[in-house]
Amino acid sequence: MGRHGWNSGDRRWRLTALLGVGVAALALLVTLLNTLPGDGSTAGTTRDGDKVHGTPVTPSTDLAEPDVGWGFTHTQFSADEGSSAATERAEGLLKKIPLPQNQHIMGWGADNPEPVKGRYDFAALDRRIDFMRASGGTPVITLCCAPDWMKGGRSGVGSTDWSKAALETAPEPEHYADFAALAATVAKRYPDVRHFIVWNEFKGFWNNAAGRWDYEGYTRLYNLVYRALKKVNPDILVGGPYLVMDSLDPRAPEASKTFKGVWGAMDQRVLDAFAHWNRNKAGADFVVVDGSSYTKDDELLPDEFAATDKLTAVGRWVRRQTGDLPLWWAEYYVEPADGNDDRKGWSESRRVAVQAAGMIAMVKGGATSGFYWNPEEEKGPACPGCLWTPTDGGDGGKKLAMYDLLSRFGAEFPPETDYETVSVAADDVPNVRVLATDRVVLVVNTLDRPISANIDGKRFEMQAYEVKWLTR
């Protein structure tokens, strides 16, 4: 309608038009009020969150093993979305050598699962579980993070605060039982998932007044979740505490006086938190830690390869504390991040070589399972450290060097592997990292130059930072 219509029409038409606009405005206002943050809107949710989703993959045995092997964690972007050709390519890649796959229930690709108490939205998590089922491998769920209404935030669809500070807030103590109930709902929805990790890195469990971790609060939450999951199915396997095993400069006041090495000293506050959980846990089928080879100040002591010895030391310490519970690394890092939490400063050959050395170090510390934090990009030609190329385009989903390492490592060194010692020439000892079975030998050149190595009675050339597999 032209502008002049408002000025030249008769009064009755103008009144009708104004009334129509008023009704439309009122309807819009009602809609906005019903969707404003914190109003308790339940649009798109359901009450039957515990209804079994899709077609669960039947486990090969009734009893799941507490060790799952070497796999990866899905992050914000993964191969469940994008070009169909690319997602199918990535799915096919994983089918060839199935890897255990881990997914959080909220964040890192999953929406708020319970935006209103008793009302669930599992659409995003369903999609990730569907991908895990289709691509094979053991599915693992990390029970983190908590809906906003459990941590003093707003309730309602569309009200979730996705800031880092909000996401990393722990449930309030009065909602610990609600979080345990959510965990049970998740377990009922995906009955083929038998492995659950409780929470992530003690997020939100810091006692500012005492200057230490709130290990009492975490342990209370853990125990409620543990019991809730076992009530759903006693064969479900549960682990924690997923602590970040920080190391420090040995001169730091918080540094352990007894647990240290060339890589630094452990943070005594972390050791105290672990000890409390270990003494007071309701039970655990496996123990979970997280950490980096570098110190909290991003120092690689004495260098990036020797620093991985920390992962061995931590593993051995944890297994002594727990009586040899199966040891998982939920996350492990060997390359310090920049201010944006990106790890893009190294060449890919260096990154893969140090990663291989880190995985060897974890195995030597007694670890049987670990999850590579896949830094997948949504799009773009470059994806440092990723397992496959971004799936936004039809040519995406192609394997990258890190996938080659992870998949081969998982296939050659599954749980219960018997490792063997192999001969290494004296001149090569400081320059290589080695892991061997009766079938294969993994050799890593730690130098940024070619070497001539003599391993297991065989002499061969290695390029700078080369990762080489030998058949025995």
Coordinates of C-alpha atoms in Angstrom, one line a residue:
M1 CA 0.0 0.0 0.0
G2 CA 1.3 3.4 -0.9
R3 CA 2.2 6.0 1.6
H4 CA -0.7 8.2 0.6
G5 CA -3.2 5.5 1.5
W6 CA -2.7 6.4 5.2
N7 CA -3.6 10.0 4.4
S8 CA -6.4 9.7 1.8
G9 CA -8.6 6.8 2.8
D10 CA -11.8 7.1 4.7
R11 CA -11.8 7.0 8.5
R12 CA -13.4 3.6 8.7
W13 CA -10.6 2.0 6.7
R14 CA -8.0 3.7 8.7
L15 CA -9.6 2.5 12.0
T16 CA -9.8 -1.1 10.6
A17 CA -6.1 -1.0 9.6
L18 CA -5.0 0.4 12.9
L19 CA -7.0 -2.3 14.7
G20 CA -5.3 -4.9 12.5
V21 CA -1.9 -3.5 13.3
G22 CA -2.8 -3.5 17.0
V23 CA -3.8 -7.2 17.0
A24 CA -0.7 -8.1 15.1
A25 CA 1.4 -6.2 17.5
L26 CA -0.3 -7.8 20.5
A27 CA 0.3 -11.2 19.0
L28 CA 3.9 -10.4 18.4
L29 CA 4.2 -9.2 22.0
V30 CA 2.7 -12.4 23.3
T31 CA 5.1 -14.4 21.2
L32 CA 8.1 -12.5 22.4
L33 CA 7.0 -12.8 26.0
N34 CA 6.6 -16.5 25.6
T35 CA 10.2 -16.8 24.2
L36 CA 12.1 -14.4 26.3
P37 CA 14.9 -15.9 28.4
G38 CA 13.8 -17.2 31.8
D39 CA 10.1 -17.5 31.0
G40 CA 10.1 -21.3 31.2
S41 CA 9.2 -21.7 27.6
T42 CA 9.0 -25.4 26.7
A43 CA 8.6 -25.2 22.9
G44 CA 10.3 -28.1 21.2
T45 CA 10.8 -30.1 24.4
T46 CA 9.4 -33.4 25.5
R47 CA 8.7 -35.0 28.9
D48 CA 9.7 -38.5 27.8
G49 CA 13.4 -37.8 27.6
D50 CA 14.1 -41.3 28.8
K51 CA 12.4 -42.9 25.8
V52 CA 14.9 -45.1 23.9
H53 CA 16.2 -43.1 20.9
G54 CA 16.7 -44.7 17.6
T55 CA 18.1 -48.2 17.2
P56 CA 20.7 -48.9 19.9
V57 CA 23.6 -51.0 18.7
T58 CA 23.5 -54.3 20.5
P59 CA 26.8 -54.8 22.5
S60 CA 28.8 -57.8 21.5
T61 CA 28.7 -59.0 25.1
D62 CA 26.4 -58.3 28.0
L63 CA 29.2 -57.1 30.1
A64 CA 31.2 -54.1 28.9
E65 CA 34.9 -53.9 29.5
P66 CA 36.2 -51.0 31.5
D67 CA 38.9 -50.4 28.9
V68 CA 37.9 -48.9 25.6
G69 CA 41.2 -48.1 23.9
W70 CA 42.3 -45.0 22.0
G71 CA 39.8 -42.7 20.4
F72 CA 38.6 -39.1 20.3
T73 CA 36.2 -36.6 21.6
H74 CA 33.7 -34.8 19.4
T75 CA 33.8 -31.0 19.9
Q76 CA 31.7 -28.1 18.6
F77 CA 32.1 -29.1 15.0
S78 CA 32.1 -32.7 13.8
A79 CA 31.2 -35.0 11.0
D80 CA 27.5 -35.3 12.0
E81 CA 26.7 -32.1 10.0
G82 CA 27.8 -30.7 6.7
S83 CA 27.8 -31.9 3.1
S84 CA 26.2 -35.4 2.9
A85 CA 29.1 -36.6 0.7
A86 CA 31.7 -35.3 3.3
T87 CA 29.9 -36.7 6.4
E88 CA 29.5 -40.1 4.7
R89 CA 33.2 -40.1 3.8
A90 CA 34.2 -39.4 7.4
E91 CA 31.7 -42.0 8.6
G92 CA 33.2 -44.6 6.2
L93 CA 36.7 -43.6 7.4
L94 CA 35.8 -44.5 11.0
K95 CA 34.0 -47.7 10.0
K96 CA 37.3 -49.1 8.6
I97 CA 39.1 -48.9 12.0
P98 CA 36.4 -48.2 14.7
L99 CA 37.5 -45.8 17.4
P100 CA 35.9 -45.1 20.7
Q101 CA 34.1 -41.8 20.5
N102 CA 33.2 -39.4 23.4
Q103 CA 30.5 -36.8 23.5
H104 CA 29.4 -34.3 26.3
I105 CA 25.7 -33.9 27.1
M106 CA 25.8 -30.1 26.9
G107 CA 28.2 -28.0 25.0
W108 CA 30.8 -29.1 22.4
G109 CA 28.2 -29.8 19.8
A110 CA 25.2 -30.6 22.1
D111 CA 22.4 -28.3 23.1
N112 CA 20.9 -27.8 26.6
P113 CA 19.4 -31.2 27.2
E114 CA 16.9 -30.1 29.9
P115 CA 16.1 -26.4 29.5
V116 CA 13.2 -26.7 31.9
K117 CA 13.1 -29.1 34.7
G118 CA 11.4 -32.3 33.5
R119 CA 11.4 -31.1 29.8
Y120 CA 14.1 -32.4 27.5
D121 CA 15.6 -31.5 24.2
F122 CA 18.0 -34.2 23.0
A123 CA 17.9 -33.4 19.2
A124 CA 21.6 -32.4 19.0
L125 CA 22.8 -35.2 21.2
D126 CA 20.6 -37.7 19.3
R127 CA 22.4 -36.6 16.1
R128 CA 25.8 -37.2 17.6
I129 CA 24.8 -40.6 19.0
D130 CA 23.4 -41.5 15.6
F131 CA 26.8 -40.7 14.0
M132 CA 28.6 -42.7 16.7
R133 CA 26.4 -45.7 16.1
A134 CA 26.7 -45.5 12.3
S135 CA 30.5 -45.1 12.3
G136 CA 31.2 -47.8 14.9
G137 CA 33.4 -47.8 17.9
T138 CA 32.5 -47.7 21.6
P139 CA 30.3 -44.8 22.5
V140 CA 31.2 -42.8 25.6
I141 CA 29.3 -40.0 27.2
T142 CA 30.7 -37.3 29.5
L143 CA 28.1 -36.0 31.9
C144 CA 28.8 -32.3 31.6
C145 CA 27.6 -29.6 31.6
A146 CA 24.5 -28.6 33.6
P147 CA 21.4 -26.8 32.4
D148 CA 21.2 -23.1 33.6
W149 CA 18.4 -23.6 36.0
M150 CA 20.6 -26.1 38.0
K151 CA 23.2 -23.4 38.5
G152 CA 21.3 -20.3 39.4
G153 CA 20.5 -19.3 35.8
R154 CA 17.3 -19.0 33.8
S155 CA 14.9 -21.7 32.8
G156 CA 13.3 -22.0 29.4
V157 CA 14.0 -22.8 25.7
G158 CA 16.2 -20.1 24.2
S159 CA 17.5 -18.9 27.6
T160 CA 20.7 -20.8 27.8
D161 CA 23.8 -18.7 28.5
W162 CA 26.5 -20.2 26.3
S163 CA 29.3 -18.0 27.6
K164 CA 32.4 -19.9 28.8
A165 CA 31.9 -18.7 32.4
A166 CA 28.3 -19.9 32.4
L167 CA 29.0 -23.3 30.8
E168 CA 31.8 -23.9 33.2
T169 CA 29.6 -23.3 36.3
A170 CA 28.8 -26.4 38.4
P171 CA 25.3 -27.2 39.6
E172 CA 24.3 -25.7 42.9
P173 CA 24.4 -28.3 45.7
E174 CA 20.6 -28.3 46.0
H175 CA 20.5 -29.4 42.3
Y176 CA 23.1 -32.2 42.5
A177 CA 20.2 -34.7 42.7
D178 CA 18.6 -33.1 39.7
F179 CA 21.8 -33.5 37.7
A180 CA 22.0 -37.2 38.8
A181 CA 18.4 -37.6 37.6
L182 CA 19.4 -36.1 34.2
A183 CA 22.3 -38.5 34.0
A184 CA 19.9 -41.4 34.6
T185 CA 17.6 -40.1 31.9
V186 CA 20.5 -40.0 29.4
A187 CA 21.5 -43.6 30.3
K188 CA 17.9 -44.8 29.7
R189 CA 17.7 -42.9 26.4
Y190 CA 20.9 -44.5 25.0
P191 CA 21.0 -48.0 26.5
D192 CA 23.9 -49.1 24.3
V193 CA 26.2 -46.5 25.9
R194 CA 27.8 -48.3 28.8
H195 CA 30.7 -45.9 29.7
F196 CA 30.0 -42.6 31.5
I197 CA 32.5 -40.0 32.7
V198 CA 31.2 -37.8 35.5
W199 CA 31.7 -34.1 34.8
N200 CA 34.7 -32.3 33.2
E201 CA 37.9 -30.9 34.8
F202 CA 36.2 -30.0 38.1
K203 CA 34.6 -27.1 36.2
G204 CA 33.0 -24.7 38.7
F205 CA 34.3 -26.7 41.7
W206 CA 36.8 -24.2 43.0
N207 CA 36.7 -23.0 46.6
N208 CA 37.8 -19.3 46.4
A209 CA 37.7 -18.8 50.1
A210 CA 40.1 -21.8 50.8
G211 CA 42.1 -21.4 47.6
R212 CA 41.7 -25.0 46.6
W213 CA 39.4 -27.3 44.7
D214 CA 35.9 -28.0 46.2
Y215 CA 36.6 -31.7 46.1
E216 CA 33.9 -32.3 48.8
G217 CA 31.2 -30.9 46.4
Y218 CA 32.5 -32.8 43.4
T219 CA 32.6 -36.0 45.2
R220 CA 29.0 -35.6 46.5
L221 CA 27.9 -35.0 42.9
Y222 CA 29.9 -37.9 41.6
N223 CA 28.5 -40.3 44.2
L224 CA 24.9 -39.3 43.4
V225 CA 25.5 -39.8 39.7
Y226 CA 27.3 -43.0 40.2
R227 CA 24.4 -44.5 42.2
A228 CA 21.8 -43.2 39.8
L229 CA 23.5 -44.8 36.8
K230 CA 24.0 -48.1 38.6
K231 CA 20.3 -48.1 39.4
V232 CA 19.5 -47.7 35.7
N233 CA 21.7 -50.7 34.9
P234 CA 24.3 -52.2 37.2
D235 CA 26.4 -53.1 34.2
I236 CA 27.0 -49.4 33.3
L237 CA 30.6 -48.4 33.9
V238 CA 31.3 -45.1 35.6
G239 CA 34.5 -43.2 36.1
G240 CA 36.0 -39.9 37.4
P241 CA 37.3 -37.5 38.6
Y242 CA 38.5 -36.0 35.3
L243 CA 40.9 -33.7 37.2
V244 CA 43.4 -31.6 35.3
M245 CA 46.8 -32.9 36.5
D246 CA 48.5 -29.6 36.5
S247 CA 52.3 -29.2 36.9
L248 CA 54.1 -26.1 38.0
D249 CA 57.5 -24.6 38.4
P250 CA 59.0 -26.5 41.4
R251 CA 59.6 -23.2 43.1
A252 CA 55.9 -22.4 43.1
P253 CA 54.3 -22.4 46.6
E254 CA 51.6 -24.8 45.5
A255 CA 54.2 -27.3 44.0
S256 CA 54.4 -30.8 45.5
K257 CA 57.7 -31.3 47.4
T258 CA 57.8 -35.0 46.6
F259 CA 56.1 -35.5 43.2
K260 CA 58.3 -33.8 40.6
G261 CA 60.6 -34.4 37.7
V262 CA 62.5 -32.7 34.9
W263 CA 59.1 -31.7 33.6
G264 CA 58.3 -29.7 36.8
A265 CA 56.3 -30.4 40.0
M266 CA 52.7 -31.5 40.4
D267 CA 50.3 -29.0 41.9
Q268 CA 49.7 -30.3 45.5
R269 CA 46.1 -28.9 45.4
V270 CA 45.3 -31.3 42.5
L271 CA 46.9 -34.3 44.4
D272 CA 44.8 -33.4 47.5
A273 CA 41.6 -33.3 45.4
F274 CA 42.3 -36.6 43.8
A275 CA 43.1 -38.2 47.2
H276 CA 39.7 -37.0 48.7
W277 CA 37.7 -38.4 45.7
N278 CA 39.6 -41.6 45.8
R279 CA 39.0 -42.1 49.5
N280 CA 35.3 -41.1 49.5
K281 CA 34.0 -42.3 46.1
A282 CA 31.0 -44.6 46.0
G283 CA 32.8 -46.7 43.5
A284 CA 34.6 -46.5 40.1
D285 CA 35.0 -48.9 37.2
F286 CA 37.9 -46.8 35.8
V287 CA 39.8 -43.7 36.7
V288 CA 39.9 -40.6 34.5
V289 CA 42.4 -37.8 34.4
D290 CA 43.2 -35.0 32.0
G291 CA 46.3 -32.9 31.5
S292 CA 49.2 -31.7 29.5
S293 CA 52.9 -32.4 29.2
Y294 CA 53.6 -28.7 29.7
T295 CA 53.3 -26.7 33.0
K296 CA 50.5 -24.4 33.9
D297 CA 52.6 -21.6 32.6
D298 CA 53.0 -23.3 29.2
E299 CA 56.6 -24.3 29.8
L300 CA 57.8 -27.5 28.0
L301 CA 60.5 -28.7 30.4
P302 CA 63.2 -29.5 29.3
D303 CA 61.8 -29.7 25.8
E304 CA 58.6 -30.8 24.1
F305 CA 59.6 -34.5 23.9
A306 CA 61.1 -34.9 27.3
A307 CA 58.2 -33.1 28.8
T308 CA 55.9 -36.0 27.9
D309 CA 57.6 -38.1 30.6
K310 CA 55.2 -36.2 32.9
L311 CA 52.3 -38.3 31.4
T312 CA 54.2 -41.5 32.4
A313 CA 54.8 -40.3 35.9
V314 CA 51.2 -39.2 36.4
G315 CA 49.9 -42.4 35.2
R316 CA 52.0 -44.5 37.5
W317 CA 51.1 -42.3 40.5
V318 CA 47.3 -42.6 39.7
R319 CA 47.4 -46.3 39.4
R320 CA 49.2 -46.6 42.7
Q321 CA 46.6 -44.5 44.4
T322 CA 43.6 -46.4 43.0
G323 CA 44.9 -50.0 43.2
D324 CA 45.4 -50.3 39.5
L325 CA 41.9 -49.2 38.3
P326 CA 41.9 -49.0 34.4
L327 CA 43.4 -45.6 33.6
W328 CA 41.8 -43.2 31.0
W329 CA 43.1 -39.9 29.8
A330 CA 40.0 -37.9 28.9
E331 CA 42.1 -35.2 27.3
Y332 CA 45.9 -34.9 26.8
Y333 CA 47.8 -32.0 25.3
V334 CA 51.4 -31.7 24.2
E335 CA 51.3 -28.4 22.3
P336 CA 50.6 -25.2 24.3
A337 CA 47.7 -23.1 23.1
D338 CA 47.7 -19.5 22.1
G339 CA 45.5 -16.7 23.6
N340 CA 42.5 -18.0 21.6
D341 CA 43.1 -21.6 22.8
D342 CA 44.2 -22.6 19.4
R343 CA 47.2 -24.9 18.7
K344 CA 48.5 -23.8 15.3
G345 CA 52.1 -22.8 16.0
W346 CA 53.8 -26.0 15.0
S347 CA 54.2 -27.8 11.7
E348 CA 51.9 -30.8 11.3
S349 CA 54.9 -33.2 11.3
R350 CA 56.1 -31.8 14.6
R351 CA 52.6 -31.9 16.0
V352 CA 52.1 -35.6 15.1
A353 CA 55.5 -36.6 16.3
V354 CA 55.1 -35.0 19.8
Q355 CA 51.6 -36.4 19.9
A356 CA 52.9 -39.9 19.2
A357 CA 55.6 -39.4 21.9
G358 CA 52.8 -38.4 24.4
M359 CA 50.7 -41.4 23.6
I360 CA 53.7 -43.7 24.1
A361 CA 54.3 -42.0 27.4
M362 CA 50.7 -42.5 28.5
V363 CA 51.0 -46.2 27.7
K364 CA 54.2 -46.5 29.7
G365 CA 52.3 -44.9 32.6
G366 CA 49.7 -47.7 32.5
A367 CA 47.0 -46.0 30.5
T368 CA 44.7 -48.3 28.4
S369 CA 42.4 -45.7 27.0
G370 CA 42.6 -42.1 25.9
F371 CA 40.6 -39.5 23.9
Y372 CA 42.1 -37.1 21.5
W373 CA 40.4 -33.7 21.7
N374 CA 39.6 -33.2 18.0
P375 CA 40.0 -29.5 17.2
E376 CA 37.6 -29.8 14.2
E377 CA 36.9 -26.6 12.2
E378 CA 33.5 -25.8 10.7
K379 CA 34.9 -24.9 7.4
G380 CA 38.1 -23.8 5.6
P381 CA 41.0 -25.5 3.8
A382 CA 43.3 -25.7 6.8
C383 CA 42.6 -27.7 10.0
P384 CA 45.8 -28.0 12.2
G385 CA 45.7 -31.1 14.3
C386 CA 42.3 -32.3 13.0
L387 CA 41.4 -35.9 12.3
W388 CA 39.7 -35.1 9.0
T389 CA 39.1 -32.1 6.7
P390 CA 36.0 -30.0 7.5
T391 CA 32.8 -31.4 6.2
D392 CA 31.2 -28.2 5.0
G393 CA 32.0 -29.0 1.3
G394 CA 31.5 -32.1 -0.8
D395 CA 35.3 -32.8 -0.8
G396 CA 35.6 -32.8 3.0
G397 CA 35.8 -35.6 5.5
K398 CA 39.2 -36.8 4.2
K399 CA 41.6 -38.3 6.7
L400 CA 44.5 -36.2 7.9
A401 CA 47.9 -37.1 9.4
M402 CA 46.6 -37.1 13.0
Y403 CA 43.9 -39.6 12.1
D404 CA 46.5 -41.9 10.6
L405 CA 48.4 -41.9 13.9
L406 CA 45.4 -42.3 16.1
S407 CA 43.7 -45.0 14.2
R408 CA 46.9 -47.1 13.7
F409 CA 47.9 -46.6 17.4
G410 CA 44.4 -47.7 18.5
A411 CA 44.5 -50.8 16.2
E412 CA 48.1 -51.9 17.2
F413 CA 47.9 -51.1 20.9
P414 CA 44.4 -52.0 22.2
P415 CA 43.7 -52.8 25.8
E416 CA 45.5 -55.9 27.2
T417 CA 48.4 -55.4 24.8
D418 CA 51.6 -57.1 25.8
Y419 CA 54.5 -54.8 25.2
E420 CA 58.1 -55.8 24.6
T421 CA 61.4 -54.2 25.0
V422 CA 63.5 -53.7 21.8
S423 CA 67.1 -52.8 21.3
V424 CA 68.0 -49.2 20.5
A425 CA 71.5 -48.2 19.5
A426 CA 73.1 -46.1 22.2
D427 CA 73.5 -43.1 19.9
D428 CA 69.8 -43.2 19.1
V429 CA 68.5 -43.4 22.6
P430 CA 68.1 -39.7 23.2
N431 CA 66.8 -39.1 19.7
V432 CA 63.9 -41.5 19.4
R433 CA 60.8 -42.7 21.3
V434 CA 59.8 -46.4 20.9
L435 CA 56.9 -48.6 21.7
A436 CA 56.8 -52.3 20.6
T437 CA 54.8 -55.5 20.7
D438 CA 55.8 -58.9 19.2
R439 CA 54.3 -57.7 15.9
V440 CA 55.1 -54.0 15.4
V441 CA 57.5 -51.2 16.6
L442 CA 56.5 -47.6 16.6
V443 CA 59.5 -45.2 16.3
V444 CA 59.4 -41.4 16.6
N445 CA 62.3 -39.2 15.5
T446 CA 62.4 -36.4 18.1
L447 CA 64.8 -34.2 16.0
D448 CA 64.0 -31.6 13.4
R449 CA 66.5 -33.2 11.1
P450 CA 67.0 -36.6 9.4
I451 CA 68.7 -39.4 11.3
S452 CA 70.0 -42.9 10.6
A453 CA 68.5 -45.1 13.4
N454 CA 69.3 -48.6 14.5
I455 CA 66.2 -50.1 16.2
D456 CA 65.4 -53.7 16.9
G457 CA 68.5 -54.7 14.9
K458 CA 67.4 -52.8 11.8
R459 CA 69.1 -49.7 10.4
F460 CA 67.0 -47.3 8.5
E461 CA 66.7 -43.6 7.6
M462 CA 64.2 -41.3 9.3
Q463 CA 63.1 -37.8 8.1
A464 CA 62.8 -34.9 10.6
Y465 CA 60.0 -35.6 13.1
E466 CA 59.1 -38.8 11.3
V467 CA 56.7 -41.3 12.8
K468 CA 57.6 -44.8 11.5
W469 CA 56.0 -48.2 12.0
L470 CA 58.2 -51.3 11.7
T471 CA 56.9 -54.9 11.2
R472 CA 58.6 -57.5 13.3

